[in-house]
Coordinates of N, CA and C and ligand atoms in Angstrom, one line a residue:
X28 N 0.9 -1.2 0.0 CA 0.1 0.1 0.0 C 0.9 1.3 0.0
X29 N 1.8 1.3 1.0 CA 2.6 2.6 1.1 C 3.4 2.8 -0.2
X30 N 3.5 1.8 -1.1 CA 4.2 2.0 -2.4 C 3.6 3.1 -3.3
X31 N 2.2 3.3 -3.0 CA 1.4 4.2 -3.8 C 1.5 5.6 -3.2
X32 N 2.1 5.8 -2.1 CA 2.2 7.2 -1.4 C 3.0 8.2 -2.3
X33 N 2.4 9.2 -2.8 CA 3.1 10.1 -3.6 C 3.5 11.3 -2.7
X34 N 3.7 12.5 -3.5 CA 4.1 13.7 -2.8 C 2.9 14.3 -1.9
X35 N 3.4 15.0 -0.8 CA 2.4 15.7 0.0 C 1.9 16.9 -0.9
X36 N 0.6 17.1 -0.9 CA 0.1 18.3 -1.7 C -0.6 19.4 -0.8
X37 N -0.8 19.1 0.5 CA -1.4 20.0 1.3 C -1.2 19.6 2.7
X38 N -1.0 20.6 3.5 CA -0.9 20.2 5.1 C -1.9 21.2 5.7
X39 N -2.8 20.6 6.4 CA -3.9 21.3 7.1 C -3.6 21.3 8.5
X40 N -4.5 21.8 9.4 CA -4.3 21.9 10.8 C -4.2 20.5 11.5
X41 N -5.1 19.6 10.9 CA -5.1 18.3 11.6 C -4.8 17.1 10.6
X42 N -4.6 17.4 9.3 CA -4.3 16.3 8.4 C -3.3 16.7 7.3
X43 N -2.6 15.8 6.8 CA -1.9 16.0 5.6 C -2.4 15.3 4.4
X44 N -2.4 15.8 3.2 CA -2.9 15.2 2.1 C -1.8 14.8 1.2
X45 N -1.8 13.5 0.7 CA -0.8 13.0 -0.2 C -1.3 12.6 -1.5
X46 N -0.7 12.7 -2.5 CA -1.1 12.0 -3.9 C -1.0 10.5 -3.7
X47 N -1.8 9.9 -4.5 CA -1.9 8.4 -4.5 C -1.4 8.0 -5.9
X48 N -0.2 7.5 -6.1 CA 0.4 7.4 -7.4 C -0.3 6.5 -8.3
X49 N -1.0 5.4 -7.8 CA -1.6 4.5 -8.8 C -2.9 5.0 -9.2
X50 N -3.5 6.0 -8.7 CA -4.8 6.4 -9.2 C -4.9 7.9 -8.8
X51 N -4.9 8.8 -9.8 CA -5.0 10.2 -9.6 C -6.3 10.7 -9.0
X52 N -7.4 9.8 -9.1 CA -8.7 10.2 -8.6 C -8.7 9.8 -7.0
X53 N -7.7 9.4 -6.5 CA -7.6 9.1 -5.0 C -6.5 10.0 -4.3
X54 N -6.7 10.3 -3.1 CA -5.7 10.9 -2.2 C -5.6 10.1 -0.9
X55 N -4.4 10.3 -0.2 CA -4.2 9.7 1.0 C -4.1 10.8 2.1
X56 N -5.0 10.6 3.1 CA -5.1 11.6 4.2 C -4.3 10.9 5.5
X57 N -3.4 11.8 6.0 CA -2.8 11.3 7.2 C -3.2 12.2 8.4
X58 N -3.8 11.6 9.4 CA -4.4 12.3 10.6 C -3.1 12.6 11.5
X59 N -3.0 13.9 11.9 CA -1.9 14.4 12.7 C -2.3 14.3 14.1
X60 N -1.3 14.4 15.0 CA -1.5 14.5 16.4 C -1.8 15.8 17.0
X61 N -1.8 16.7 16.0 CA -2.0 18.1 16.6 C -3.5 18.5 16.6
X62 N -3.8 19.4 17.5 CA -5.2 20.0 17.4 C -5.1 21.5 17.7
X63 N -5.9 22.2 17.1 CA -5.9 23.7 17.1 C -7.3 24.2 17.4
X64 N -7.3 25.5 18.0 CA -8.6 26.0 18.2 C -8.6 27.5 17.8
X65 N -9.6 28.2 17.7 CA -9.7 29.6 17.5 C -8.9 30.0 16.3
X66 N -9.1 29.4 15.2 CA -8.4 29.8 13.9 C -6.8 29.5 14.2
X67 N -6.5 28.5 14.8 CA -5.1 28.1 15.1 C -4.4 29.0 16.0
X68 N -5.0 29.9 16.6 CA -4.4 30.7 17.7 C -3.8 29.9 18.9
X69 N -4.6 28.9 19.1 CA -4.3 27.9 20.2 C -4.0 26.6 19.7
X70 N -2.8 26.0 20.1 CA -2.3 24.9 19.5 C -2.0 23.9 20.6
X71 N -2.1 22.6 20.2 CA -1.9 21.4 21.1 C -1.7 20.2 20.4
X72 N -1.5 19.1 21.2 CA -1.4 17.9 20.5 C -1.6 16.8 21.6
X73 N -1.8 15.6 21.2 CA -1.6 14.5 22.3 C -1.3 13.3 21.5
X74 N -0.6 12.3 22.1 CA -0.1 11.1 21.5 C -1.3 10.3 21.0
X75 N -1.2 9.7 19.8 CA -2.2 8.9 19.2 C -3.4 9.6 18.7
X76 N -3.5 10.9 18.9 CA -4.7 11.6 18.5 C -5.0 11.3 17.0
X77 N -4.0 11.3 16.1 CA -4.2 11.1 14.7 C -4.9 9.7 14.5
X78 N -4.4 8.6 15.1 CA -5.0 7.4 14.9 C -6.4 7.3 15.6
X79 N -6.5 7.9 16.6 CA -7.9 7.8 17.4 C -8.9 8.6 16.4
X80 N -8.5 9.7 15.9 CA -9.5 10.4 15.1 C -9.7 9.8 13.8
X81 N -8.7 9.2 13.2 CA -8.9 8.4 12.0 C -9.9 7.2 12.2
X82 N -9.7 6.5 13.4 CA -10.5 5.4 13.6 C -12.0 5.9 13.7
X83 N -12.2 7.0 14.5 CA -13.6 7.5 14.6 C -14.1 7.9 13.3
X84 N -13.4 8.6 12.5 CA -13.8 9.0 11.3 C -14.3 7.8 10.3
X85 N -13.4 6.8 10.3 CA -13.7 5.6 9.5 C -15.0 4.9 10.0
X86 N -15.2 4.8 11.3 CA -16.4 4.2 11.8 C -17.6 5.0 11.4
X87 N -17.5 6.3 11.4 CA -18.6 7.1 11.1 C -18.9 7.1 9.6
X88 N -17.8 7.1 8.8 CA -18.1 7.0 7.3 C -18.7 5.7 7.0
X89 N -18.2 4.7 7.5 CA -18.8 3.3 7.3 C -20.3 3.3 7.7
X90 N -20.6 3.7 8.8 CA -21.9 3.8 9.4 C -22.8 4.6 8.5
X91 N -22.3 5.8 8.0 CA -23.0 6.7 7.2 C -23.4 6.0 5.9
X92 N -22.4 5.2 5.4 CA -22.4 4.5 4.1 C -23.6 3.5 4.2
X93 N -23.6 2.9 5.3 CA -24.7 1.8 5.5 C -26.0 2.5 5.6
X94 N -26.1 3.8 5.8 CA -27.4 4.4 5.8 C -27.6 5.1 4.5
X95 N -26.8 4.9 3.6 CA -27.0 5.6 2.2 C -26.5 7.0 1.9
X96 N -25.6 7.3 2.9 CA -24.8 8.8 2.8 C -23.6 8.6 2.0
X97 N -23.4 9.2 0.9 CA -22.2 9.1 0.1 C -21.0 10.0 0.8
X98 N -19.8 9.4 0.8 CA -18.7 10.2 1.2 C -17.6 9.8 0.4
X99 N -16.4 10.6 0.7 CA -15.2 10.3 -0.1 C -14.5 9.1 0.4
X100 N -14.9 8.5 1.6 CA -14.1 7.4 2.2 C -13.9 6.2 1.2
X101 N -12.7 5.6 1.1 CA -12.5 4.4 0.4 C -12.1 3.3 1.4
X102 N -10.9 3.5 2.1 CA -10.3 2.5 2.9 C -9.4 3.1 4.0
X103 N -9.4 2.3 5.1 CA -8.5 2.6 6.3 C -7.1 2.1 5.9
X104 N -6.1 2.9 6.3 CA -4.8 2.4 6.0 C -3.9 2.7 7.2
X105 N -3.1 1.7 7.6 CA -2.3 1.9 8.8 C -1.2 2.9 8.5
X106 N -0.7 3.7 9.6 CA -1.2 3.5 10.9 C -2.2 4.6 11.3
X107 N -2.1 5.7 10.5 CA -3.0 6.8 10.8 C -3.7 7.4 9.4
X108 N -3.8 6.4 8.5 CA -4.1 6.9 7.1 C -5.5 6.5 6.7
X109 N -5.9 7.2 5.7 CA -7.3 7.0 5.0 C -7.1 7.3 3.5
X110 N -7.6 6.3 2.8 CA -7.6 6.6 1.4 C -9.0 7.1 1.1
X111 N -9.1 8.2 0.3 CA -10.2 8.8 0.0 C -10.4 9.2 -1.6
X112 N -11.5 9.4 -2.1 CA -11.6 10.0 -3.4 C -11.2 11.4 -3.5
X113 N -10.4 11.8 -4.5 CA -10.0 13.1 -4.6 C -11.3 14.0 -5.0
X114 N -11.5 15.0 -4.2 CA -12.6 15.9 -4.4 C -12.2 17.4 -4.4
X115 N -13.0 18.2 -5.1 CA -12.7 19.6 -5.0 C -13.8 20.0 -3.9
X116 N -13.0 20.6 -2.8 CA -13.9 21.0 -1.5 C -14.7 22.2 -1.9
X117 N -16.1 22.1 -1.6 CA -17.0 23.3 -1.8 C -16.6 24.2 -0.7
X118 N -16.2 25.4 -0.9 CA -15.7 26.3 0.1 C -16.5 26.9 1.3
X119 N -17.4 26.0 1.7 CA -18.3 26.5 2.8 C -18.4 25.3 3.9
X120 N -18.1 25.6 5.1 CA -18.4 24.8 6.1 C -19.7 24.7 6.4
X121 N -20.5 23.5 6.7 CA -21.8 23.5 7.0 C -22.0 23.0 8.5
X122 N -22.6 23.8 9.3 CA -22.7 23.6 10.6 C -24.2 23.3 10.9
X123 N -24.4 22.1 11.6 CA -25.8 21.8 12.0 C -25.9 21.8 13.6
X124 N -26.9 22.5 14.1 CA -27.1 22.6 15.5 C -28.3 22.1 16.0
X125 N -28.3 21.1 17.0 CA -29.5 20.5 17.6 C -29.8 21.2 18.9
X126 N -28.8 21.6 19.6 CA -28.8 22.4 20.8 C -28.0 23.6 20.5
X127 N -28.3 24.8 21.2 CA -27.5 26.0 21.1 C -26.3 25.9 21.9
X128 N -25.2 26.2 21.4 CA -23.8 26.2 22.2 C -23.0 27.0 21.2
X129 N -21.8 27.3 21.8 CA -20.7 27.9 21.0 C -21.0 29.3 20.4
X130 N -20.6 29.5 19.1 CA -20.6 30.8 18.6 C -22.1 31.4 18.5
X131 N -23.0 30.5 18.0 CA -24.3 31.1 17.8 C -25.0 31.4 19.3
X132 N -24.8 30.6 20.2 CA -25.3 30.9 21.5 C -24.7 32.2 22.0
X133 N -23.4 32.4 21.7 CA -22.7 33.6 22.3 C -23.3 34.9 21.5
X134 N -23.4 34.7 20.2 CA -23.6 35.8 19.3 C -25.2 36.3 19.7
X135 N -26.0 35.4 20.0 CA -27.5 35.7 20.1 C -27.7 36.1 21.7
X136 N -26.7 35.8 22.5 CA -27.0 36.1 24.0 C -27.8 35.0 24.7
X137 N -27.7 33.8 24.2 CA -28.6 32.7 24.7 C -27.7 31.8 25.5
X138 N -28.0 31.3 26.6 CA -27.1 30.5 27.5 C -27.0 29.2 26.7
X139 N -25.8 28.6 26.8 CA -25.5 27.2 26.1 C -26.6 26.1 26.7
X140 N -27.0 25.3 25.8 CA -27.8 24.1 26.2 C -29.3 24.3 26.0
X141 N -29.6 25.3 25.1 CA -31.0 25.3 24.7 C -31.4 24.4 23.7
X142 N -32.4 23.5 23.8 CA -32.7 22.5 22.8 C -33.5 23.2 21.8
X143 N -33.1 23.0 20.4 CA -33.7 23.8 19.4 C -35.0 22.7 18.9
X144 N -36.1 23.5 18.6 CA -37.4 22.8 18.0 C -37.1 22.1 16.7
X145 N -36.1 22.7 15.8 CA -35.7 22.0 14.7 C -34.3 22.3 14.4
X146 N -33.5 21.3 13.8 CA -32.1 21.6 13.6 C -31.8 22.9 12.8
X147 N -30.8 23.6 13.2 CA -30.4 24.7 12.5 C -29.2 24.5 11.6
X148 N -29.4 25.0 10.2 CA -28.3 24.8 9.4 C -27.7 26.1 9.1
X149 N -26.3 26.1 9.3 CA -25.6 27.4 8.9 C -24.4 27.2 8.1
X150 N -24.0 28.2 7.4 CA -23.0 28.1 6.4 C -21.9 29.1 6.8
X151 N -20.6 28.7 6.7 CA -19.5 29.6 7.0 C -18.5 29.4 5.8
X152 N -18.0 30.7 5.4 CA -17.0 30.7 4.2 C -15.8 30.1 4.7
X153 N -15.2 29.2 4.0 CA -13.9 28.6 4.3 C -12.8 29.6 3.9
X154 N -12.2 30.4 4.9 CA -11.3 31.3 4.6 C -10.5 31.8 5.9
X155 N -9.3 31.2 6.1 CA -8.6 31.3 7.3 C -8.2 32.7 7.6
X156 N -8.0 33.6 6.5 CA -7.7 35.0 6.8 C -8.8 35.8 7.4
X157 N -10.0 35.3 7.0 CA -11.2 36.0 7.5 C -11.8 35.2 8.8
X158 N -11.1 34.2 9.2 CA -11.5 33.4 10.3 C -12.9 32.8 10.0
X159 N -13.0 32.4 8.8 CA -14.3 31.6 8.5 C -15.7 32.3 8.9
X160 N -15.9 33.4 8.2 CA -17.1 34.1 8.6 C -18.4 33.5 8.3
X161 N -19.5 33.7 9.1 CA -20.8 33.2 8.8 C -21.2 34.0 7.5
X162 N -21.9 33.2 6.6 CA -22.5 33.7 5.4 C -24.0 33.4 5.3
X163 N -24.8 34.3 4.9 CA -26.1 34.0 4.5 C -26.3 33.3 3.1
X164 N -27.3 32.7 2.8 CA -27.5 32.1 1.6 C -27.3 33.0 0.3
X165 N -27.9 34.3 0.6 CA -27.7 35.2 -0.5 C -26.3 35.7 -0.7
X166 N -25.6 35.8 0.4 CA -24.2 36.1 0.4 C -23.3 34.9 -0.4
X167 N -23.8 33.7 -0.2 CA -23.1 32.6 -0.8 C -23.3 32.7 -2.3
X168 N -24.5 33.1 -2.8 CA -24.9 33.2 -4.2 C -24.1 34.5 -4.8
X169 N -24.1 35.6 -4.0 CA -23.4 36.8 -4.3 C -21.9 36.6 -4.6
X170 N -21.2 35.7 -3.9 CA -19.8 35.4 -4.1 C -19.6 34.4 -5.3
X171 N -20.8 33.9 -6.0 CA -20.8 33.1 -7.1 C -19.8 31.8 -6.9
X172 N -19.9 31.3 -5.7 CA -19.2 30.1 -5.4 C -20.0 28.9 -5.3
X173 N -21.4 29.0 -5.5 CA -22.3 28.0 -5.4 C -23.6 28.3 -6.1
X174 N -24.5 27.4 -6.2 CA -25.8 27.7 -6.9 C -26.9 27.4 -5.9
X175 N -28.1 27.8 -6.2 CA -29.3 27.6 -5.4 C -29.4 26.0 -5.2
X176 N -29.3 25.3 -6.3 CA -29.7 23.8 -6.2 C -28.5 23.2 -5.3
X177 N -27.3 23.6 -5.4 CA -26.2 23.1 -4.6 C -26.4 23.4 -3.1
X178 N -26.9 24.5 -2.9 CA -27.2 24.9 -1.5 C -28.4 24.0 -0.9
X179 N -29.3 23.8 -1.7 CA -30.4 22.8 -1.3 C -29.9 21.5 -1.0
X180 N -29.1 21.0 -1.8 CA -28.4 19.6 -1.7 C -27.5 19.6 -0.4
X181 N -26.7 20.6 -0.2 CA -25.9 20.5 1.0 C -26.7 20.6 2.2
X182 N -27.8 21.3 2.2 CA -28.7 21.3 3.5 C -29.3 20.0 3.7
X183 N -29.8 19.4 2.5 CA -30.5 18.1 2.6 C -29.4 17.0 3.1
X184 N -28.3 17.0 2.6 CA -27.3 16.0 3.0 C -27.0 16.2 4.5
X185 N -26.8 17.5 4.8 CA -26.3 17.8 6.3 C -27.5 17.3 7.3
X186 N -28.7 17.5 6.9 CA -29.8 17.3 7.7 C -29.9 15.6 7.9
X187 N -29.7 15.0 6.7 CA -29.7 13.5 6.7 C -28.6 12.9 7.6
X188 N -27.4 13.6 7.4 CA -26.3 13.1 8.3 C -26.6 13.4 9.8
X189 N -27.2 14.5 10.0 CA -27.6 14.8 11.4 C -28.5 13.8 12.0
X190 N -29.5 13.4 11.3 CA -30.5 12.4 11.8 C -29.8 11.1 12.1
X191 N -29.0 10.7 11.2 CA -28.3 9.4 11.5 C -27.2 9.4 12.5
X192 N -26.6 10.6 12.6 CA -25.6 10.8 13.7 C -26.2 10.9 15.1
X193 N -27.4 11.5 15.2 CA -28.1 11.6 16.4 C -28.4 10.2 16.9
X194 N -28.8 9.3 16.0 CA -29.2 8.0 16.4 C -27.9 7.2 16.8
X195 N -26.9 7.4 16.1 CA -25.6 6.7 16.5 C -25.1 7.1 17.8
X196 N -25.0 8.5 18.1 CA -24.4 9.0 19.4 C -25.5 8.6 20.5
X197 N -26.8 8.6 20.2 CA -27.7 8.4 21.3 C -27.4 6.9 21.8
X198 N -27.1 6.0 21.1 CA -26.7 4.7 21.4 C -25.4 4.6 22.2
X199 N -24.7 5.7 22.1 CA -23.4 5.8 22.8 C -23.6 6.6 24.1
X200 N -24.8 6.9 24.4 CA -25.2 7.8 25.6 C -24.7 9.2 25.4
X201 N -24.5 9.7 24.1 CA -24.0 11.0 23.9 C -25.1 11.9 23.3
X202 N -25.2 13.1 23.6 CA -26.0 14.1 22.7 C -25.3 14.7 21.7
X203 N -25.7 14.7 20.5 CA -25.0 15.5 19.4 C -25.5 16.9 19.5
X204 N -24.7 17.7 20.0 CA -25.2 19.1 20.3 C -25.0 19.9 18.9
X205 N -23.9 19.7 18.3 CA -23.7 20.4 17.0 C -22.5 19.7 16.3
X206 N -22.4 20.1 15.0 CA -21.2 19.6 14.2 C -21.0 20.3 13.0
X207 N -19.8 20.2 12.4 CA -19.4 20.9 11.2 C -19.1 19.8 10.2
X208 N -19.6 20.0 8.9 CA -19.1 19.0 7.9 C -18.7 19.9 6.7
X209 N -17.9 19.2 5.8 CA -17.5 19.8 4.6 C -17.9 18.9 3.5
X210 N -18.1 19.5 2.3 CA -18.5 18.5 1.1 C -17.5 18.9 0.0
X211 N -17.5 17.9 -0.9 CA -16.6 18.1 -2.1 C -17.2 17.5 -3.3
X212 N -16.7 17.8 -4.4 CA -17.2 17.1 -5.7 C -16.2 16.3 -6.3
X213 N -16.5 15.0 -6.6 CA -15.5 14.1 -7.3 C -15.4 14.5 -8.8
X214 N -14.6 13.7 -9.4 CA -14.3 14.0 -10.9 C -15.6 13.7 -11.7
X215 N -16.6 13.1 -11.1 CA -17.9 12.8 -11.9 C -18.9 13.9 -11.5
X216 N -18.5 14.8 -10.6 CA -19.2 15.9 -10.3 C -20.4 15.6 -9.1
X217 N -20.2 14.5 -8.5 CA -21.1 14.1 -7.4 C -20.6 14.8 -6.2
X218 N -21.6 15.2 -5.4 CA -21.4 15.9 -4.1 C -21.2 14.8 -3.0
X219 N -20.1 14.8 -2.4 CA -19.8 13.8 -1.3 C -19.5 14.4 0.0
X220 N -19.8 13.7 1.0 CA -19.3 14.2 2.4 C -17.9 14.1 2.3
X221 N -17.1 15.0 2.8 CA -15.6 14.9 2.7 C -14.9 15.3 4.1
X222 N -13.7 15.5 4.1 CA -13.0 16.0 5.3 C -13.1 14.9 6.3
X223 N -13.7 15.1 7.5 CA -13.8 14.2 8.5 C -14.9 14.5 9.5
X224 N -15.4 13.5 10.2 CA -16.3 13.9 11.5 C -15.7 13.0 12.6
X225 N -15.3 14.0 13.5 CA -14.5 13.5 14.7 C -14.9 14.5 15.9
X226 N -14.4 14.1 17.1 CA -14.7 15.0 18.2 C -14.0 16.4 18.1
X227 N -13.2 16.6 16.8 CA -12.7 17.9 16.6 C -13.7 18.8 16.0
X228 N -14.8 18.2 15.5 CA -15.7 19.0 14.7 C -17.2 18.8 15.2
X229 N -17.2 18.2 16.4 CA -18.6 17.9 16.9 C -18.7 18.5 18.4
X230 N -19.8 18.7 18.9 CA -20.0 18.9 20.3 C -20.8 17.6 20.8
X231 N -20.2 17.0 21.7 CA -20.9 15.6 22.2 C -20.9 15.7 23.6
X232 N -22.1 15.8 24.3 CA -22.3 15.8 25.7 C -22.9 14.5 26.2
X233 N -22.4 14.0 27.3 CA -22.8 12.7 27.9 C -24.3 12.9 28.3
X234 N -25.1 12.0 28.0 CA -26.6 12.1 28.3 C -26.8 12.2 29.8
X235 N -26.0 11.3 30.6 CA -26.2 11.3 32.0 C -25.6 12.4 32.8
X236 N -24.4 12.7 32.5 CA -23.6 13.7 33.3 C -23.4 15.0 32.6
X237 N -23.9 15.2 31.4 CA -23.6 16.4 30.6 C -22.1 16.7 30.3
X238 N -21.3 15.9 30.8 CA -19.8 16.0 30.6 C -19.5 16.2 29.1
X239 N -18.5 16.9 28.7 CA -18.2 17.2 27.3 C -17.2 16.2 26.8
X240 N -17.4 15.7 25.7 CA -16.5 14.6 25.1 C -15.9 15.0 23.7
X241 N -15.4 16.3 23.6 CA -15.2 16.9 22.3 C -14.1 17.9 22.5
X242 N -13.8 18.6 21.3 CA -12.8 19.6 21.4 C -12.9 20.8 22.3
X243 N -14.1 21.0 22.7 CA -14.3 22.0 23.9 C -13.4 21.7 25.0
X244 N -13.1 20.5 25.3 CA -12.3 20.1 26.5 C -10.8 20.8 26.2
X245 N -10.4 21.0 25.0 CA -9.1 21.5 24.7 C -9.4 23.1 24.6
X246 N -10.4 23.6 23.8 CA -10.7 25.0 23.7 C -10.8 25.7 25.1
X247 N -11.5 25.0 26.0 CA -11.7 25.6 27.3 C -11.0 25.1 28.5
X248 N -9.8 24.4 28.1 CA -8.8 23.9 29.1 C -9.5 23.1 30.2
X249 N -10.4 22.2 29.8 CA -11.1 21.3 30.8 C -10.4 20.1 31.2
X250 N -9.3 19.9 30.4 CA -8.4 18.6 30.8 C -9.0 17.3 30.2
X251 N -8.2 16.2 30.4 CA -8.8 14.8 29.9 C -9.1 14.9 28.4
X252 N -8.4 15.5 27.6 CA -8.7 15.6 26.1 C -8.5 14.2 25.5
X253 N -7.3 13.7 25.7 CA -7.1 12.4 25.1 C -8.2 11.3 25.7
X254 N -8.4 11.4 26.9 CA -9.3 10.3 27.6 C -10.6 10.4 27.0
X255 N -11.1 11.7 26.7 CA -12.5 11.9 26.1 C -12.5 11.4 24.8
X256 N -11.5 11.7 23.9 CA -11.6 11.2 22.4 C -11.5 9.7 22.5
X257 N -10.8 9.1 23.5 CA -10.6 7.6 23.5 C -11.9 7.0 23.9
X258 N -12.5 7.6 24.8 CA -13.9 7.1 25.3 C -14.9 7.1 24.2
X259 N -14.8 8.1 23.3 CA -15.8 8.2 22.2 C -15.5 7.2 21.2
X260 N -14.3 6.8 21.0 CA -13.9 5.7 20.1 C -14.3 4.3 20.7
X261 N -14.1 4.2 22.1 CA -14.4 3.0 22.7 C -16.0 2.7 22.7
X262 N -16.7 3.7 22.9 CA -18.2 3.6 22.9 C -18.7 3.3 21.4
X263 N -18.0 4.0 20.6 CA -18.5 3.8 19.2 C -18.1 2.3 18.7
X264 N -17.0 1.8 19.1 CA -16.6 0.4 18.6 C -17.7 -0.6 19.1
X265 N -18.2 -0.3 20.4 CA -19.3 -1.2 20.9 C -20.5 -1.1 20.2
X266 N -20.8 0.0 19.5 CA -22.1 0.0 18.8 C -22.0 -0.4 17.4
X267 N -20.9 0.1 16.6 CA -20.8 -0.2 15.2 C -19.6 -1.0 14.8
X268 N -19.0 -1.7 15.9 CA -18.0 -2.6 15.7 C -16.7 -2.0 15.3
X269 N -15.5 -2.7 15.3 CA -14.4 -2.0 15.1 C -13.4 -2.9 14.5
X270 N -12.4 -2.1 13.8 CA -11.3 -2.7 13.3 C -10.2 -2.1 14.3
X271 N -9.2 -3.0 14.8 CA -8.3 -2.4 15.7 C -7.2 -1.7 15.0
Ligands
TMP303 P1 -19.2 27.1 16.8 O1 -20.2 27.1 17.8 O2 -18.0 27.5 17.3 O3 -19.6 27.9 15.5 O4 -19.0 25.5 16.3 C1 -20.0 24.8 15.7 C2 -19.5 23.4 15.5 O5 -18.6 23.4 14.4 C3 -18.8 22.8 16.7 O6 -19.1 21.4 16.8 C4 -17.4 22.9 16.4 C5 -17.4 22.8 14.9 N1 -16.4 23.7 14.4 C6 -15.3 23.2 13.5 O7 -15.3 22.0 13.3 N2 -14.4 24.1 13.0 C7 -14.4 25.4 13.2 O8 -13.5 26.0 12.6 C8 -15.5 25.9 13.9 C9 -15.5 27.3 14.2 C10 -16.4 25.1 14.6
LIG304 N1 -11.0 24.4 13.7 C1 -10.6 25.7 14.1 C2 -9.1 25.8 14.4 O1 -8.4 24.9 14.2 C3 -11.4 26.4 15.1 C4 -12.0 25.6 16.2 O2 -12.3 24.4 16.0 O3 -12.2 26.1 17.3 O4 -8.5 26.8 14.7

């Protein structure tokens, strides 16, 4: 497998992307041990974070596939890798909120923990220099980076993912408070779930204790970051099975 690993083409905050020499429509993702917050103003890491997050992402992509949700995932590769379809990332982060927390709670002056009557979908422009600003649907169209039908599809997929993940995390005794996903288009123009879904980009609260099991432990200096990510993986393996 490693024979096909080509040049690194991109290094992000949590992953490196490499060419896959035997097939130009595939790329290899390597999950790093680093984690960042607040547009990388805060930096940290912990041992095995890359492989823990890779394992969580694999189990989630496999689970979503079984529920009919298309993603870029192809194959898990030792020791912290994942083979995926090469996609052109659609430059908007899609956030779905079931409970109000984080930036939207703060912006609207609402205490964290309000349950929403229906999931809220928000879009943020992917732009590090601008710290990923919130954008309205009209602003997305004004930027000419997407189309009305694509916006409809992104929302539809994000809400389907939400419904499936709520059920998965519920079986793990976790509330899916909110999460961020990214989508991309493969060479055939299909829109696929891309990037990753891990505790880096979700808020997960224990249903019994309300304890946080996600990146807020790092953002807010709550400690036990590694233990929390490991616990998410262990609970997930019990529900959806696991490869070690
Ligand atoms: P927010 O409340 O800070 O807007 O975050 C909403 C969700 O999106 C939360 O689960 C964390 C995730 N998220 C990311 O994955 N990347 C980001 O850059 C930001 C700001 C949030
Ligand atoms: N993902 C962003 C960063 O790495 C922000 C965050 O998650 O808080 O800086």
